XYZ file of C-alpha atoms in Angstrom:
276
model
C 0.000 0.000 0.000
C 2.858 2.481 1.326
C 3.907 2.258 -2.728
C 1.170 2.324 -4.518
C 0.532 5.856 -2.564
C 3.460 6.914 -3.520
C 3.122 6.489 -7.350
C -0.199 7.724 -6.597
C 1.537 10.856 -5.214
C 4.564 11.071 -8.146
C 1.713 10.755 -10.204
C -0.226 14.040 -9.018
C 3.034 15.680 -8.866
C 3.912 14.823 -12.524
C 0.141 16.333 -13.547
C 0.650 19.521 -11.734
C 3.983 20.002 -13.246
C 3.166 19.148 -16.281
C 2.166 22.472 -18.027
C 3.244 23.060 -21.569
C 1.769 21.542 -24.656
C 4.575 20.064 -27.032
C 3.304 21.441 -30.797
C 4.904 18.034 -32.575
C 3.377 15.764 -30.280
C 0.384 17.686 -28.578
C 0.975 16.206 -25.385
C 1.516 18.145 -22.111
C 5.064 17.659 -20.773
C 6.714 18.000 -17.552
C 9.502 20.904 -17.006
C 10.939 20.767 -14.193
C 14.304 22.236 -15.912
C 13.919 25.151 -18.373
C 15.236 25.454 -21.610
C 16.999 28.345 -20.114
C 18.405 26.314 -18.103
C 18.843 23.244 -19.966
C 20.098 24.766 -23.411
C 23.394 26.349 -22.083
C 24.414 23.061 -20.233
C 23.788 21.086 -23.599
C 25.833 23.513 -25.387
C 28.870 23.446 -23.552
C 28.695 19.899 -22.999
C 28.902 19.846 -26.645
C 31.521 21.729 -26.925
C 33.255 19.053 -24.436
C 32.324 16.570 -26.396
C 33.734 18.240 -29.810
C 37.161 19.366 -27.975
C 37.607 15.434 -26.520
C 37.230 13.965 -29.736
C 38.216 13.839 -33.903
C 35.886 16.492 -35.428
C 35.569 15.522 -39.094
C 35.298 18.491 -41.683
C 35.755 19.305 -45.496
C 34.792 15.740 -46.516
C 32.094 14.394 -48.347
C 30.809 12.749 -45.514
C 30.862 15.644 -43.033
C 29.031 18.279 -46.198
C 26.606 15.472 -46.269
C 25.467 15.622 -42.196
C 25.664 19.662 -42.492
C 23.559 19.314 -45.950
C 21.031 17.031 -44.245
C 21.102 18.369 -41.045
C 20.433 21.983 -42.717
C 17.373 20.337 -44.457
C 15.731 18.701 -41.401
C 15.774 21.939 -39.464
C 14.218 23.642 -42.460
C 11.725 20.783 -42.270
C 11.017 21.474 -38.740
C 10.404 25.162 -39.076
C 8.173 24.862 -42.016
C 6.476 22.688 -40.336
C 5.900 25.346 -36.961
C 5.798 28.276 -39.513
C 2.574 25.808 -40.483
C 0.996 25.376 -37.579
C 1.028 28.257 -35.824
C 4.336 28.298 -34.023
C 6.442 30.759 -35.627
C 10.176 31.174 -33.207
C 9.564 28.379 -31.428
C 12.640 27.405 -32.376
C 14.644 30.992 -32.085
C 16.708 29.564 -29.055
C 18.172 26.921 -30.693
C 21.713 27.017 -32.154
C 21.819 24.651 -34.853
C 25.169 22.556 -35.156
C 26.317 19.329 -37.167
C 29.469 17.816 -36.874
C 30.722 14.542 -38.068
C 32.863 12.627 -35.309
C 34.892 9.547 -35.758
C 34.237 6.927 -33.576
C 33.272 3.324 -34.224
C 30.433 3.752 -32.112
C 27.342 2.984 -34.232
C 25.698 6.695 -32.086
C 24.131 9.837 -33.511
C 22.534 12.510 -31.156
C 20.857 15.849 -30.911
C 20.915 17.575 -27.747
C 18.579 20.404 -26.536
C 19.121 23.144 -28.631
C 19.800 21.569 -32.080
C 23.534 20.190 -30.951
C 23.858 17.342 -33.705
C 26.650 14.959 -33.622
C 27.051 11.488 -35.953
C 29.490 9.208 -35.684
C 31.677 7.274 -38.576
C 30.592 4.171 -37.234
C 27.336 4.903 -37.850
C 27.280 5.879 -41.847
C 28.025 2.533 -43.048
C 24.392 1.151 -41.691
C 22.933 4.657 -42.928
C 24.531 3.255 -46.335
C 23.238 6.535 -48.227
C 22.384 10.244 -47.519
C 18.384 9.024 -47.299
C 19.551 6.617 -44.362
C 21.808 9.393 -43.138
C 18.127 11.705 -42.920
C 16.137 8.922 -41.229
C 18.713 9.354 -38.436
C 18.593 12.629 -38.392
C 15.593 13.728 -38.365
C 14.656 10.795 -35.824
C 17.674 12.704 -33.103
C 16.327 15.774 -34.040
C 13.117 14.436 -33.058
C 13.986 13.955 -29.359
C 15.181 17.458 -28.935
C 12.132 19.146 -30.485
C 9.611 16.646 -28.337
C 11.615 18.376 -25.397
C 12.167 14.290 -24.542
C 15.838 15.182 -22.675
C 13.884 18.081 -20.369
C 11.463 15.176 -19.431
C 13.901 12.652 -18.705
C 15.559 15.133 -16.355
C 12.385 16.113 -15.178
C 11.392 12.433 -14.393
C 14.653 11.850 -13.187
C 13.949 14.297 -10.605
C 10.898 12.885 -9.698
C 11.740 9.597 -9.303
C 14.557 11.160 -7.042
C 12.111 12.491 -4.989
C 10.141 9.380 -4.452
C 12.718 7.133 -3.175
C 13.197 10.251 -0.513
C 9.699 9.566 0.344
C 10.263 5.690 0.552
C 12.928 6.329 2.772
C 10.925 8.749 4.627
C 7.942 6.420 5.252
C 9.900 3.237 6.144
C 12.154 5.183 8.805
C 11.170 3.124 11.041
C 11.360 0.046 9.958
C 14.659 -2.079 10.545
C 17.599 -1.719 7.822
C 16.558 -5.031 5.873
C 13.238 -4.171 5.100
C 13.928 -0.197 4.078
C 16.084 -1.963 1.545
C 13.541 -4.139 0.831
C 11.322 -1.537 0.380
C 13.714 0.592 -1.768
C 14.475 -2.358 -4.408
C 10.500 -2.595 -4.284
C 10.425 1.345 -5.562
C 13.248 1.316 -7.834
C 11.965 -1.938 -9.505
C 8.169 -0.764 -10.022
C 9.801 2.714 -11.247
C 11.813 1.462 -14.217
C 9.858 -1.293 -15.385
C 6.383 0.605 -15.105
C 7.522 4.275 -15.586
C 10.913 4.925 -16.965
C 11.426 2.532 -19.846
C 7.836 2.774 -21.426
C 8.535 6.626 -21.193
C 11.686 6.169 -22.471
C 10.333 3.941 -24.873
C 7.349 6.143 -25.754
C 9.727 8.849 -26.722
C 11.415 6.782 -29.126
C 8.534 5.851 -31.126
C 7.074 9.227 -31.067
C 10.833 10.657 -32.404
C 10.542 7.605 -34.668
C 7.192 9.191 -36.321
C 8.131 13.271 -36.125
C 11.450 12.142 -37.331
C 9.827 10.568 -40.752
C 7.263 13.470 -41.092
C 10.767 16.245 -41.224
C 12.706 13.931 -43.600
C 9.829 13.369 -45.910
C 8.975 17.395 -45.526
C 12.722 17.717 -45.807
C 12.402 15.553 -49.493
C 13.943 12.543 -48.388
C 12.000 8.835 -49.027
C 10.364 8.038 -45.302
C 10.417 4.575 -46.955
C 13.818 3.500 -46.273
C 13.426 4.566 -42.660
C 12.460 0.685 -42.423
C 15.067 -0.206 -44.324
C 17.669 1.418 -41.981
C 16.327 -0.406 -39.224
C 16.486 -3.568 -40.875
C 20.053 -3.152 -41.292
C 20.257 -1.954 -38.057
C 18.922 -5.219 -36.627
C 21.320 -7.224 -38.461
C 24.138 -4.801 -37.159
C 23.128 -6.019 -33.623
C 22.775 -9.896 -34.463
C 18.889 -9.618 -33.703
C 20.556 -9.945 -30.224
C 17.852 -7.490 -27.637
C 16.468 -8.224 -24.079
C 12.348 -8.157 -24.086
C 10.238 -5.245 -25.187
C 9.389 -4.325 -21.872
C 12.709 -4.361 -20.061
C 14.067 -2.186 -22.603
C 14.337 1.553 -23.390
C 14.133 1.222 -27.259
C 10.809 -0.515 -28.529
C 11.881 -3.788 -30.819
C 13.556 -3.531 -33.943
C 10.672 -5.742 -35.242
C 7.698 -3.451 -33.287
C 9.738 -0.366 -34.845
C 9.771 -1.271 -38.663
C 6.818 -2.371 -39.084
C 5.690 1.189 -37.465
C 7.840 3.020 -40.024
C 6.373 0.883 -42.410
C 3.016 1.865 -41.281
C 3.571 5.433 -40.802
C 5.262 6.333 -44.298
C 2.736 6.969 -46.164
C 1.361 9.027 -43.872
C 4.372 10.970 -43.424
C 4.432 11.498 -47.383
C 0.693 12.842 -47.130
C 2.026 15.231 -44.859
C 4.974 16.291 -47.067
C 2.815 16.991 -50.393
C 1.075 19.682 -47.808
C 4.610 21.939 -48.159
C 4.572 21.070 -52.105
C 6.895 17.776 -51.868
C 5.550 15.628 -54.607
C 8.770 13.066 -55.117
C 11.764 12.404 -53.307
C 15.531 12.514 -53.878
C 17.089 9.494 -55.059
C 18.484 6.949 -53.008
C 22.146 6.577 -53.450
């Protein structure tokens, strides 16, 4: 019982905080951090990141993440500019750089911070692939997804405080009984299917700004089939993950391309660039 009030109370918290509707995915999210906040941190730890490692530039391959990365964000404002949501994006600071690694990583951190690695291009295969990444990482930081994790983060902080407040008098082996109870109910039933919510809803803004942005959403399922045989089909289950399944996510790409081509003949896309 002591548990379920206390998801009961995380819960109420998470409603009250949770104040701002997102315009890609129409969802209230939580802010606990603001982009004031959260946007100079991400920059600077960006510019830790590019100062630690091999910054590719004046290379085929870094034009091509600039070029596509130049074409998503276009995508993305158009797509505001659209709907009514003209500087939403006036904060952000728009950067692409190609890193090499043999990490098979891209990411986008708040603020439009993009960074691919080498290891990654040979799955992409071809600037289309290249896009589907893109525009999925860019995804994450437009759905304001890293501001929720850290706001979840916090409250899922807060809640083992409360455990530990409420079982203060119980004897050492049962407060970490109790605590293992908590932090086992809160990633299995909160953080991975939120982490694994945001990753399909990146997966379907991300195909909307690379078909906008001209690019074939088709091989978005493609990509993902070579990413699954770039892992060895090796995953642990659905629901103790953070990523949905490869299988689960291509056959939602599949099923959301043609709707993200509808949306791209709205802003006068009518065919795609070829696929090389």
């Amino acid at each position: 019982m002591r548990l379920k009030k206390i998801f009961l109370a995380i819960g109420i918290i998470a409603v009250i905080v949770s104040c701002a509707t997102n315009p890609f995915t129409g969802k209230k999210t939580m802010a606990l951090v603001s982009n004031d906040q959260l946007f100079p941190a991400a920059f600077a730890q960006y510019s830790q990141v590019l100062n630690e490692n091999k910054v590719i530039t004046g290379t085929s391959d870094s034009d091509m993440i600039t070029r596509v990365g130049q074409r998503i964000a276009v995508a993305a404002e158009r797509w505001l500019n659209a709907n009514g949501y003209q500087g939403y994006l006036e904060d952000y600071k728009w950067e692409y750089k190609l890193i090499e690694s043999e990490q098979v990583n891209a990411w986008c951190m708040p603020g439009g911070k993009i960074a691919f690695y080498t290891g990654i291009l040979p799955i992409a295969q071809n600037e289309t692939g290249v896009a589907a990444i893109m525009g999925h990482e860019v995804a994450h930081a437009l759905a304001n997804h890293g501001q929720q994790r850290m706001s979840s983060g916090m409250l899922q902080q807060a809640g083992g405080v409360a455990v530990a407040v409420a079982t203060g008098n119980e004897s050492a082996e049962k407060q970490q009984m109790w605590m293992q109870a908590y932090g086992l109910g809160t990633t299995v039933g909160m953080v991975l299917p939120f982490s694994r919510g945001h990753e399909t809803e990146a997966d379907k803004i991300g195909l909307y700004l690379m078909a906008i942005a001209g690019y074939n959403p088709d091989e978005a399922a493609e990509l993902w089939k070579r990413m699954k045989a770039n892992s060895g089909g090796e995953a642990p289950p659905e629901f103790l993950s953070t990523h949905p399944s490869n299988d689960s996510r291509i056959q939602n790409l599949k099923a959301l391309a043609p709707k993200a081509k509808a949306e791209a003949r709205k802003f006068g896309v009518t065919s795609f660039r070829p696929i090389n």
